[in-house]
Short mmCIF file of C-alpha atoms in Angstrom, two decimals:
data_model
loop_
_atom_site.label_atom_id
_atom_site.label_comp_id
_atom_site.label_asym_id
_atom_site.label_seq_id
_atom_site.Cartn_x
_atom_site.Cartn_y
_atom_site.Cartn_z
CA MET R 1 0.00 0.00 0.00
CA LEU R 2 2.79 2.43 0.90
CA SER R 3 4.55 1.69 -2.37
CA ARG R 4 1.34 2.35 -4.27
CA LEU R 5 0.71 5.63 -2.45
CA LEU R 6 4.27 6.67 -3.25
CA THR R 7 3.67 5.98 -6.95
CA ILE R 8 0.40 7.93 -6.90
CA SER R 9 2.21 10.92 -5.34
CA ARG R 10 4.44 11.17 -8.48
CA PRO R 11 7.91 11.60 -6.89
CA VAL R 12 9.39 13.00 -10.11
CA LEU R 13 7.15 16.06 -9.58
CA TRP R 14 8.01 16.60 -5.90
CA VAL R 15 10.50 19.23 -7.03
CA ASN R 16 7.55 21.59 -7.47
CA THR R 17 6.84 21.53 -3.72
CA ILE R 18 10.19 20.62 -2.16
CA GLY R 19 12.19 22.92 -4.43
CA THR R 20 9.95 25.88 -3.73
CA THR R 21 10.06 25.25 0.02
CA VAL R 22 13.85 25.00 0.09
CA MET R 23 14.18 28.05 -2.15
CA ALA R 24 11.94 29.98 0.24
CA MET R 25 14.28 29.05 3.11
CA TRP R 26 17.33 30.20 1.13
CA LEU R 27 15.61 33.50 0.36
CA THR R 28 15.60 34.19 4.11
CA GLY R 29 19.41 34.05 3.98
CA GLN R 30 19.79 30.64 5.66
CA LEU R 31 21.33 27.59 4.05
CA TRP R 32 19.61 25.40 6.65
CA THR R 33 17.44 25.76 9.73
CA TRP R 34 15.78 22.94 11.64
CA ASP R 35 12.75 25.20 12.05
CA ILE R 36 11.74 24.24 8.50
CA ILE R 37 11.78 20.48 9.03
CA TRP R 38 8.03 19.97 9.54
CA LEU R 39 7.11 22.09 6.53
CA LEU R 40 9.70 20.27 4.46
CA LEU R 41 8.42 16.82 5.49
CA TRP R 42 4.85 17.89 4.74
CA VAL R 43 5.61 18.87 1.13
CA THR R 44 7.12 15.46 0.34
CA LEU R 45 4.75 12.46 0.27
CA PRO R 46 1.82 13.93 2.26
CA PHE R 47 1.13 17.04 0.22
CA ASN R 48 1.94 15.47 -3.14
CA LEU R 49 -0.43 12.62 -2.29
CA LEU R 50 -3.08 15.27 -1.68
CA ILE R 51 -2.40 16.94 -5.02
CA TYR R 52 -2.18 13.86 -7.21
CA GLY R 53 -4.20 11.32 -5.24
CA ILE R 54 -7.26 13.54 -5.26
CA ASN R 55 -6.61 14.30 -8.93
CA ASP R 56 -6.44 10.61 -9.80
CA ILE R 57 -9.68 9.88 -7.93
CA PHE R 58 -11.70 12.43 -9.88
CA ASP R 59 -9.94 11.98 -13.23
CA GLN R 60 -10.36 8.23 -13.60
CA GLU R 61 -12.48 8.57 -16.74
CA THR R 62 -9.95 10.64 -18.68
CA ASP R 63 -6.89 8.89 -17.20
CA ASN R 64 -8.13 5.51 -18.44
CA ILE R 65 -7.91 6.68 -22.06
CA ASN R 66 -4.70 8.69 -21.67
CA ILE R 67 -1.62 6.83 -22.90
CA ARG R 68 0.79 8.91 -20.81
CA LYS R 69 -0.85 7.86 -17.54
CA GLY R 70 0.54 4.83 -15.76
CA GLY R 71 4.12 6.12 -15.57
CA TYR R 72 5.84 9.23 -14.25
CA GLY R 73 3.02 11.31 -15.77
CA GLY R 74 0.54 9.89 -13.29
CA ALA R 75 -0.94 6.65 -12.01
CA LYS R 76 -4.00 4.84 -13.29
CA ILE R 77 -5.97 3.85 -10.22
CA TYR R 78 -8.68 1.25 -9.66
CA PRO R 79 -12.06 2.13 -8.12
CA LYS R 80 -11.33 -0.14 -5.15
CA GLU R 81 -8.29 2.02 -4.33
CA VAL R 82 -10.32 5.22 -3.86
CA PRO R 83 -11.21 4.78 -0.14
CA TRP R 84 -7.67 4.18 1.03
CA ILE R 85 -6.27 6.95 -1.15
CA PHE R 86 -8.69 9.29 0.64
CA TRP R 87 -7.60 7.90 3.99
CA GLY R 88 -3.96 8.21 2.98
CA VAL R 89 -4.48 11.90 2.18
CA ILE R 90 -6.29 12.52 5.49
CA LEU R 91 -3.89 10.59 7.74
CA THR R 92 -0.75 12.11 6.22
CA ASN R 93 -1.94 15.72 6.01
CA VAL R 94 -4.27 16.48 8.92
CA PRO R 95 -1.62 16.04 11.68
CA PHE R 96 0.63 18.55 9.91
CA LEU R 97 -2.20 21.06 9.47
CA VAL R 98 -3.11 20.79 13.16
CA PHE R 99 0.53 21.29 14.14
CA PHE R 100 0.87 24.32 11.87
CA GLY R 101 -2.31 25.80 13.32
CA LEU R 102 -0.88 25.53 16.82
CA SER R 103 2.62 26.72 15.90
CA TYR R 104 2.38 29.52 13.33
CA SER R 105 0.70 32.91 12.94
CA TRP R 106 -2.71 33.28 11.33
CA GLN R 107 -1.07 34.88 8.29
CA THR R 108 1.13 31.83 7.80
CA ASN R 109 -1.81 29.48 8.23
CA ALA R 110 -3.94 31.49 5.82
CA TRP R 111 -1.38 30.85 3.07
CA ILE R 112 -1.01 27.18 4.11
CA TRP R 113 -4.77 26.61 4.00
CA ALA R 114 -5.08 28.43 0.67
CA TYR R 115 -2.30 26.15 -0.65
CA THR R 116 -4.15 23.08 0.60
CA LEU R 117 -7.69 23.99 -0.45
CA PHE R 118 -6.78 25.32 -3.89
CA PHE R 119 -5.07 22.03 -4.73
CA TYR R 120 -7.85 19.93 -3.23
CA PHE R 121 -10.61 21.76 -5.09
CA TYR R 122 -8.64 21.84 -8.32
CA SER R 123 -9.76 18.24 -8.75
CA SER R 124 -12.63 17.78 -6.31
CA PRO R 125 -16.28 18.87 -6.60
CA PRO R 126 -18.10 21.09 -5.99
CA LEU R 127 -15.55 23.69 -7.16
CA ARG R 128 -13.41 21.45 -9.39
CA PHE R 129 -11.32 24.22 -10.92
CA LYS R 130 -9.96 21.77 -13.49
CA GLY R 131 -13.24 21.91 -15.41
CA ARG R 132 -13.46 25.72 -15.35
CA PRO R 133 -11.44 27.48 -18.07
CA PHE R 134 -8.91 30.02 -16.76
CA LEU R 135 -9.74 29.13 -13.14
CA ASP R 136 -7.90 25.84 -13.68
CA SER R 137 -4.81 27.76 -14.74
CA LEU R 138 -5.11 30.56 -12.17
CA SER R 139 -5.63 28.10 -9.30
CA ASN R 140 -2.27 26.50 -10.09
CA ALA R 141 -0.55 29.74 -9.15
CA ASP R 142 -0.62 28.21 -5.67
CA TYR R 143 2.58 26.30 -6.46
CA ALA R 144 4.24 29.59 -5.48
CA PHE R 145 2.63 29.83 -2.04
CA PRO R 146 5.58 28.28 -0.12
CA LEU R 147 7.55 31.41 -1.08
CA ALA R 148 5.04 33.26 1.10
CA PHE R 149 4.27 30.93 4.02
CA VAL R 150 7.78 29.55 4.61
CA PRO R 151 9.38 32.97 5.30
CA LEU R 152 6.36 33.94 7.43
CA ALA R 153 6.73 30.72 9.44
CA LEU R 154 10.42 31.48 9.95
CA GLY R 155 9.78 35.09 10.99
CA PHE R 156 10.77 36.85 7.75
CA GLU R 157 8.94 39.01 5.24
CA PRO R 158 8.44 37.19 1.90
CA ILE R 159 10.13 38.53 -1.20
CA TRP R 160 6.92 39.36 -2.99
CA MET R 161 8.44 39.80 -6.44
CA ALA R 162 9.53 36.16 -6.23
CA VAL R 163 6.03 35.13 -5.10
CA TRP R 164 4.27 36.96 -7.94
CA GLY R 165 6.83 35.77 -10.49
CA LEU R 166 6.44 32.13 -9.55
CA MET R 167 2.65 32.47 -9.50
CA ALA R 168 2.73 33.70 -13.11
CA TRP R 169 5.16 30.93 -14.04
CA SER R 170 3.03 28.22 -12.45
CA LEU R 171 -0.25 29.17 -14.09
CA ALA R 172 1.49 29.24 -17.47
CA LYS R 173 3.09 25.84 -16.96
CA HIS R 174 -0.24 24.32 -16.00
CA THR R 175 -1.81 25.26 -19.32
CA TYR R 176 1.30 24.23 -21.25
CA ASP R 177 1.17 20.74 -19.70
CA ALA R 178 -2.59 20.52 -20.33
CA ILE R 179 -2.08 20.93 -24.10
CA GLN R 180 -1.08 17.27 -24.33
CA ASP R 181 -4.42 16.21 -22.80
CA ILE R 182 -6.70 18.30 -25.02
CA GLU R 183 -8.12 15.32 -26.94
CA GLU R 184 -8.74 13.17 -23.86
CA ASP R 185 -10.25 16.02 -21.84
CA LYS R 186 -12.47 17.06 -24.75
CA TYR R 187 -13.63 13.46 -25.23
CA VAL R 188 -14.86 13.14 -21.62
CA GLY R 189 -16.28 16.68 -21.50
CA ILE R 190 -13.67 18.40 -19.32
CA LYS R 191 -13.33 22.01 -20.50
CA THR R 192 -9.87 23.19 -19.49
CA THR R 193 -8.17 26.40 -20.56
CA ALA R 194 -6.24 24.35 -23.11
CA VAL R 195 -9.45 22.81 -24.48
CA LEU R 196 -11.11 26.24 -24.73
CA LEU R 197 -8.18 28.02 -26.40
CA GLY R 198 -6.84 25.14 -28.48
CA THR R 199 -3.14 24.54 -28.97
CA LYS R 200 -2.27 27.84 -30.66
CA GLY R 201 -4.35 29.96 -28.30
CA SER R 202 -2.88 28.13 -25.31
CA LEU R 203 0.65 28.84 -26.53
CA TRP R 204 -0.17 32.56 -26.64
CA TRP R 205 -1.62 32.35 -23.12
CA VAL R 206 1.43 30.61 -21.65
CA SER R 207 3.85 32.87 -23.54
CA ILE R 208 2.27 35.97 -22.03
CA TRP R 209 2.41 34.61 -18.49
CA TRP R 210 5.94 33.23 -18.84
CA ALA R 211 6.98 36.67 -20.09
CA VAL R 212 5.32 38.24 -17.05
CA SER R 213 7.16 35.83 -14.76
CA SER R 214 10.48 36.73 -16.43
CA VAL R 215 9.82 40.42 -15.78
CA PHE R 216 9.20 39.77 -12.08
CA PHE R 217 12.29 37.54 -11.89
CA ALA R 218 14.38 40.22 -13.60
CA VAL R 219 13.73 42.57 -10.68
CA ILE R 220 15.36 39.99 -8.43
CA ASN R 221 18.00 38.32 -10.61
CA ILE R 222 18.86 38.85 -14.29
CA PRO R 223 20.45 35.41 -14.95
CA LEU R 224 17.33 33.72 -13.58
CA ALA R 225 15.08 35.86 -15.77
CA LEU R 226 17.15 35.09 -18.88
CA ALA R 227 17.21 31.35 -18.14
CA ASN R 228 13.46 31.36 -17.55
CA ALA R 229 12.69 33.30 -20.74
CA GLY R 230 15.00 31.13 -22.82
CA TYR R 231 13.67 27.80 -21.58
CA ALA R 232 10.05 28.99 -21.90
CA ALA R 233 10.63 30.13 -25.48
CA TRP R 234 12.19 26.77 -26.32
CA LEU R 235 9.24 24.83 -24.88
CA VAL R 236 6.76 26.95 -26.84
CA TRP R 237 8.83 26.51 -30.03
CA LEU R 238 8.82 22.71 -29.61
CA ILE R 239 5.04 22.60 -29.91
CA THR R 240 4.84 25.40 -32.50
CA GLN R 241 6.87 23.21 -34.85
CA ASN R 242 4.44 20.32 -34.41
CA ASP R 243 1.16 20.98 -32.64
CA SER R 244 -0.09 17.39 -32.68
CA PRO R 245 -1.17 15.81 -29.36
CA GLU R 246 1.46 13.13 -29.87
CA ASN R 247 4.23 15.73 -30.02
CA ALA R 248 2.87 17.55 -26.96
CA LYS R 249 3.08 14.28 -25.05
CA ARG R 250 6.59 13.66 -26.39
CA VAL R 251 7.93 17.00 -25.16
CA TYR R 252 6.26 16.73 -21.75
CA LYS R 253 9.50 15.34 -20.31
CA TYR R 254 11.20 18.65 -21.12
CA SER R 255 8.47 20.49 -19.24
CA VAL R 256 9.06 18.21 -16.24
CA ALA R 257 12.75 19.18 -16.41
CA TYR R 258 11.92 22.91 -16.48
CA PRO R 259 11.86 23.55 -12.70
CA TYR R 260 14.93 21.37 -12.20
CA ILE R 261 17.04 23.27 -14.73
CA VAL R 262 15.86 26.85 -14.26
CA GLY R 263 15.44 26.33 -10.51
CA ALA R 264 19.10 25.31 -10.37
CA VAL R 265 20.08 28.64 -11.91
CA ALA R 266 18.46 30.42 -8.98
CA GLY R 267 19.46 27.86 -6.36
CA VAL R 268 23.16 27.70 -7.17
CA GLN R 269 23.44 31.49 -7.12
CA LEU R 270 21.61 31.72 -3.80
CA VAL R 271 23.67 29.01 -2.12
CA LEU R 272 26.96 30.55 -3.23
CA ALA R 273 25.85 34.05 -2.22
CA ILE R 274 24.76 32.87 1.24
CA PHE R 275 27.93 30.80 1.70
CA PHE R 276 30.20 33.72 0.88
CA GLY R 277 28.10 36.22 2.84
CA LEU R 278 27.04 38.17 -0.24
CA TYR R 279 23.29 37.80 0.18
CA GLN R 280 21.21 39.85 2.58
CA PRO R 281 17.42 39.31 2.44
#
């Protein structure tokens, strides 16, 4: 059961929660503090099980006809697994949320609960943002929320330009990744932003938001902004050359690599600056 829950949590995508949490710690000027340990543990298996387990429960119809599901792109679950996936989400997340409620300020908990509820209702009725064009994309801006609640939990003011920049980046990436699922989502009646706009319209949408994110990042760090703009342009070009669903699925692996590669540009600079005493938050 534990092995199955681990698979459902999609470890290859944990970088989106762990990386942001660690980056938020570094932005406070600390290479490491044990005060972050409970937040860091939460954004591993527990929170990713919440994101993807709930998604798999409510997307069974479209996942069953999606050839990319069943590997690193997401599990294909069986109906009999639904109850214990729900229990897995509850038992791994509720203790952390109770602890955070008792330990952190209301501002910190407001961001934590927004992070939790936005991801839960992305997939779950009655809100189910996934089936609401533009809200599906906008709700995924919450990948940036650790840049707000981690500093607040550690007693620092967030770097808001980083928060807004990553919010813009995240909502763009969501729609980019959804391009590959246009046919499956359309077939089962799920109207995502990508379904509404089509491939070409979606590429314009993501290009605008990735450009916005690069502007925000440029205020903080020029190399990061350039790396972000360059990688984003390359991803858009890959689908512009061939806008078939098959090609969108083929290039998905490069989208998965995006936060690893561009995140490293920011992370390496931060670590070196903190180590040599050149960074002051």
